[in-house]
C-alpha positions as CSV (number, residue, x, y, z in Angstrom):
1,M,-16.4,62.2,18.8
2,L,-15.3,61.0,15.4
3,D,-18.0,59.9,12.9
4,D,-17.6,55.8,12.6
5,R,-20.8,55.5,10.4
6,T,-18.4,53.9,7.7
7,T,-17.0,51.4,10.1
8,A,-20.3,50.3,11.7
9,A,-20.5,47.2,9.1
10,T,-16.7,46.4,9.5
11,T,-16.0,42.6,9.7
12,W,-13.8,42.5,12.6
13,P,-10.8,40.4,12.2
14,T,-10.8,37.4,14.7
15,A,-7.2,37.5,14.9
16,Y,-7.4,40.9,16.6
17,P,-6.7,41.5,20.3
18,E,-9.6,41.7,22.8
19,G,-8.5,44.8,24.4
20,Y,-5.9,47.6,24.5
21,A,-4.2,49.7,27.1
22,V,-3.4,53.1,25.5
23,V,-0.3,54.2,27.6
24,D,1.9,57.6,28.0
25,V,4.3,58.2,30.5
26,E,6.5,61.2,31.0
27,T,9.9,60.6,32.5
28,T,13.0,62.5,33.9
29,G,14.8,61.8,30.6
30,L,15.7,59.1,28.0
31,A,18.6,57.2,29.6
32,R,18.5,53.6,31.2
33,D,18.5,55.1,34.8
34,D,15.8,57.8,34.1
35,R,12.4,57.4,35.9
36,I,8.6,58.0,35.3
37,V,7.2,61.1,36.9
38,S,3.5,60.5,35.5
39,A,1.6,57.9,33.8
40,A,-1.9,57.4,32.2
41,V,-3.7,54.5,30.8
42,Y,-6.9,54.5,28.5
43,R,-8.5,50.9,28.5
44,L,-10.2,50.2,25.1
45,D,-12.3,47.3,24.2
46,A,-11.7,45.1,21.1
47,R,-13.0,47.9,18.8
48,G,-11.2,50.7,20.3
49,E,-14.0,52.0,22.4
50,V,-12.9,53.8,25.6
51,E,-13.8,51.9,28.9
52,D,-12.3,53.9,31.4
53,H,-9.0,56.1,32.0
54,W,-6.6,56.7,34.9
55,Y,-3.8,59.1,35.6
56,T,-1.0,59.4,38.5
57,L,2.0,61.5,39.4
58,V,4.9,59.4,40.6
59,D,7.7,60.4,42.6
60,P,10.9,59.6,40.6
61,E,13.3,59.9,43.8
62,R,15.4,62.1,41.8
63,D,15.6,65.4,40.0
64,P,12.5,65.8,37.6
65,G,14.4,66.4,34.3
66,P,13.0,68.3,31.6
67,V,10.5,70.5,33.5
68,W,10.3,72.7,30.5
69,I,8.7,69.8,28.5
70,H,6.4,68.1,31.1
71,G,6.2,70.9,33.6
72,L,6.4,68.7,36.7
73,T,8.6,70.3,39.2
74,S,10.0,68.9,42.4
75,E,7.2,70.8,44.2
76,V,4.5,69.4,42.2
77,L,5.9,65.8,42.6
78,R,6.4,66.1,46.4
79,G,4.1,63.8,48.1
80,A,3.4,61.8,45.2
81,P,3.4,58.1,45.4
82,L,6.5,56.2,44.6
83,F,6.2,53.6,41.5
84,G,6.1,50.6,43.8
85,E,3.1,52.0,45.6
86,I,1.1,52.5,42.2
87,A,2.5,49.3,40.5
88,G,-0.4,47.3,41.4
89,E,-3.0,49.6,39.9
90,F,-0.8,50.2,37.1
91,A,-0.6,46.2,36.4
92,S,-4.5,46.2,36.8
93,R,-4.8,48.6,34.0
94,L,-2.4,46.6,31.6
95,A,-3.4,43.2,32.6
96,G,-4.7,41.0,29.7
97,R,-4.4,43.8,27.2
98,V,-2.1,44.9,24.4
99,L,-0.2,48.1,25.5
100,V,-0.4,51.0,22.9
101,A,1.9,53.8,22.7
102,H,3.5,56.4,20.3
103,N,6.8,55.2,20.1
104,A,6.0,52.2,22.1
105,A,9.5,50.9,22.7
106,F,10.2,53.7,24.9
107,D,7.2,53.7,26.9
108,W,7.6,49.9,27.3
109,N,11.3,50.0,28.2
110,M,10.4,52.7,30.8
111,I,7.5,50.8,32.4
112,A,9.4,47.5,32.3
113,R,12.6,49.1,34.2
114,E,10.3,50.3,36.8
115,Y,8.9,47.0,37.4
116,A,12.2,45.5,37.5
117,R,13.3,48.1,40.1
118,A,10.2,47.0,42.2
119,R,11.3,43.5,41.6
120,G,7.8,43.1,39.8
121,E,6.7,42.4,36.1
122,A,4.2,44.3,34.1
123,P,1.3,41.9,33.1
124,T,1.3,42.7,29.5
125,R,2.8,40.3,26.7
126,Q,2.3,42.4,23.6
127,R,2.6,46.2,22.5
128,L,1.5,48.2,19.4
129,C,3.4,51.1,18.2
130,T,1.0,53.8,16.6
131,I,3.8,54.9,14.6
132,A,4.2,51.4,13.1
133,L,0.6,51.3,12.5
134,A,0.5,54.7,10.7
135,K,3.1,53.3,8.4
136,E,1.1,49.9,7.8
137,L,-1.8,52.0,7.0
138,R,0.3,54.4,4.8
139,L,-1.4,57.4,6.3
140,P,-0.3,60.6,4.4
141,L,1.4,62.4,7.5
142,P,3.9,65.1,7.1
143,N,5.9,63.5,9.9
144,L,5.5,60.9,12.3
145,K,4.7,63.2,15.7
146,L,1.8,62.4,17.7
147,E,0.4,65.8,16.9
148,S,0.5,65.0,13.1
149,L,-1.5,61.6,13.6
150,A,-4.1,63.7,15.9
151,A,-4.6,66.3,13.2
152,H,-5.1,63.4,10.6
153,F,-8.0,62.2,12.4
154,G,-9.4,65.4,13.7
155,V,-8.4,65.3,17.3
156,V,-7.7,68.3,19.0
157,Q,-4.7,68.3,21.7
158,Q,-5.1,70.5,24.9
159,R,-1.9,69.8,26.8
160,A,1.1,68.3,25.1
161,H,3.5,66.4,27.1
162,H,1.0,65.8,29.7
163,A,0.5,62.0,30.3
164,L,-3.4,62.1,30.6
165,D,-4.0,64.5,27.6
166,D,-1.5,62.6,25.3
167,A,-3.0,59.4,26.3
168,R,-6.6,60.6,25.3
169,V,-5.4,62.0,22.1
170,L,-3.6,58.8,21.1
171,A,-6.5,56.6,22.2
172,E,-9.0,58.8,19.9
173,A,-6.5,58.5,17.1
174,F,-6.0,55.1,17.4
175,R,-9.7,54.1,17.3
176,P,-10.1,55.3,13.7
177,S,-6.6,53.7,12.8
178,L,-7.9,50.2,14.2
179,H,-11.1,50.6,12.3
180,A,-8.9,51.3,9.1
181,A,-6.8,48.4,9.8
182,A,-9.8,46.1,10.2
183,R,-11.6,47.2,7.0
184,G,-8.4,46.8,5.1
185,G,-7.4,43.4,6.7
186,V,-4.1,44.9,7.8
187,R,-2.0,42.9,10.0
188,L,-1.6,44.8,13.4
189,P,2.2,45.4,14.1
190,L,2.3,43.6,17.3
191,L,5.4,42.9,19.2
192,E,6.3,40.8,22.3
193,C,6.8,42.8,25.5
194,R,9.9,41.0,27.2
195,P,9.8,41.4,30.9
196,L,13.0,43.0,32.4
197,T,13.7,41.2,35.5
198,E,17.6,40.6,35.8
199,W,19.3,43.4,38.3
200,T,23.1,43.7,38.3
201,D,25.2,46.3,40.2
202,T,28.3,45.6,38.2
203,A,30.3,48.5,37.0
204,A,31.5,48.8,33.5
205,P,33.9,51.3,31.9
206,A,31.9,54.2,30.1
207,R,32.8,56.7,27.5
208,V,32.1,60.2,27.7
209,G,28.8,60.9,25.9
210,Y,27.7,57.4,25.4
211,Q,25.4,54.8,27.2
212,A,27.1,51.5,27.4
213,S,24.7,48.8,26.3
214,H,25.2,46.4,29.4
215,G,26.9,47.6,32.6
216,H,26.0,49.3,35.8
217,R,22.6,48.4,36.9
218,S,21.3,46.9,33.7
219,W,18.5,44.6,32.8
220,R,19.2,41.9,30.3
221,P,16.0,40.6,28.5
222,S,15.8,37.9,26.4
223,R,17.2,38.6,22.8
224,K,14.7,36.2,21.1
225,R,12.7,38.4,18.4
226,P,10.0,37.7,16.0
227,P,11.4,37.4,12.5
228,C,11.1,40.4,10.2
229,P,8.2,40.0,8.0
230,Y,10.0,41.7,4.8
231,P,12.3,40.4,2.5
232,N,15.7,41.9,2.5
233,P,15.8,44.7,-0.2
234,G,19.9,45.1,-0.2
235,R,22.4,47.5,1.1
236,Y,21.7,51.0,2.4
237,T,22.6,53.8,0.0
238,A,24.3,56.8,1.4
239,G,21.8,59.6,1.5
240,G,18.8,57.4,0.6
241,P,16.0,56.1,3.1
242,L,16.1,53.1,5.1
243,V,13.6,50.5,3.8
244,Q,11.8,47.9,5.5
245,G,13.4,44.4,5.5
246,M,16.9,45.8,5.6
247,R,19.2,44.0,7.7
248,V,20.7,46.3,10.4
249,A,23.7,45.4,13.0
250,F,24.8,47.4,16.0
251,S,28.3,47.8,17.2
252,G,29.7,49.7,20.1
253,D,28.5,52.1,22.8
254,T,25.4,54.3,22.1
255,S,23.9,57.5,23.7
256,T,20.5,55.7,23.5
257,E,20.2,52.3,25.3
258,R,20.8,49.6,22.8
259,E,17.9,47.6,23.5
260,L,15.7,50.7,22.7
261,L,17.4,51.6,19.6
262,E,16.9,47.9,18.5
263,D,13.1,47.9,19.1
264,R,12.6,51.3,17.4
265,A,14.3,49.4,14.2
266,V,12.2,46.4,14.8
267,E,9.0,48.6,15.0
268,A,9.9,50.3,11.7
269,G,10.2,47.0,9.8
270,L,14.0,46.4,10.0
271,H,15.7,43.2,10.7
272,V,18.2,43.4,13.8
273,A,21.0,41.2,13.1
274,T,23.6,40.0,15.7
275,S,26.3,39.8,13.5
276,V,27.6,41.3,10.1
277,S,27.8,39.2,6.9
278,R,27.7,40.0,3.2
279,L,23.9,40.3,3.5
280,T,24.0,43.1,6.0
281,S,22.5,46.2,4.7
282,L,24.1,48.6,7.2
283,L,26.2,48.9,10.4
284,V,25.3,51.3,13.0
285,T,28.2,52.4,15.1
286,N,29.7,55.8,16.8
287,D,33.1,54.3,16.2
288,P,33.6,52.7,12.9
289,G,37.4,52.6,13.3
290,A,37.0,50.4,16.4
291,A,38.5,46.8,16.2
292,T,35.4,44.9,17.0
293,S,34.4,42.1,15.1
294,K,31.6,43.8,13.5
295,A,33.3,47.0,12.5
296,V,36.1,44.9,11.1
297,K,33.7,42.6,9.1
298,A,31.8,45.6,7.7
299,A,35.2,47.1,6.5
300,A,36.0,44.0,4.9
301,F,32.5,43.4,3.0
302,G,32.2,47.3,2.4
303,T,29.0,47.3,4.4
304,P,27.7,50.8,4.5
305,V,28.2,52.7,8.1
306,L,26.0,55.2,9.6
307,D,26.5,56.7,13.3
308,E,23.8,56.8,15.8
309,A,22.5,60.2,15.2
310,A,22.0,59.8,11.4
311,F,20.4,56.2,12.1
312,T,17.9,57.7,14.5
313,Q,17.2,60.6,11.9
314,A,16.8,57.9,9.3
315,L,14.4,55.9,11.6
316,R,11.8,58.7,11.3
317,D,11.0,57.9,7.7
318,V,11.4,54.5,6.9
319,A,10.3,53.4,3.1
320,P,7.9,50.7,2.9
321,A,9.2,47.4,1.5
322,P,9.0,47.3,-2.3
323,G,5.6,46.6,-3.4
324,G,4.6,46.3,0.1
325,R,5.7,42.3,0.0
326,R,6.3,40.2,3.0
327,A,8.5,37.4,3.5
328,P,6.8,33.8,3.4
329,A,6.1,32.6,7.1
330,A,8.8,30.4,8.2
331,P,7.9,27.0,9.6
332,P,8.3,26.9,13.6
333,P,11.8,26.0,14.5
334,Q,12.5,22.6,15.9
335,A,15.4,24.1,18.4
336,P,16.7,27.4,19.4
337,A,19.3,28.5,16.8
338,S,21.5,31.7,16.6
339,E,21.4,34.1,13.9
């Protein structure tokens, strides 16, 4: 157990959540139609103390995918419950708590899709990504992998890519992170969990090697996002880092689902734009020569362009906003408005 004597007298921010559900899921892959093969939840109280934990295998009703990563073969998963059979217990672990995960956009999207398939809804309304929190705390990590976060706090990992051990490691690393945030008065990087409840079976043309953002068996969540808290630092410079507050637009098909890419960008502190203007810092597209309105405008404005692979790589090390500045809070909108 980590020594928390220095945090014993911490004045706890009243705006912090009342409880957390630290989650890890192992899956058959990264695409829209991939499934969960195991899940674990550590429930924590308001100060990050462990209350209990839970783990289950899940029958994905398909090939288990990268067995060399998660170790769950078809034989191991034979007889495991279907997601619909554990959905109620899983929901009871999430209810009323902030979902915490390392790369939370991925875990949340996988969970939300499973509930959508089961014609249900996960009872959590906010998530916290420990990658985003590490950046807020400016932790001196060599990279943003879970193993690096764990090593920073002296947490020993026993079985990497096993959902229960990954969740344990993250829970133990999250607790001192939470206390450090409380001591420093750091705003927790909470994001909304938008339920995915609309199921469609319409087919859409697909390019080989790319995953269409909408199409066959897709879920369409609300696109409303919280405003980016950082001012726009300007355009992206080729070869340089992404910087919090940069205005990023996406165009065309992507190998990773569009919503997941956008969520990763938001959690890194970027502003996801729905259109391209002279203020756009960067356009992400795998086909810059396409005659889409965003690509055409980017060419006209001289907006820098990155492909998906380069953008994903750059997301691993987003530079903090200059001087740690945040944009002033905007007044509540009087009526819905598009960007």
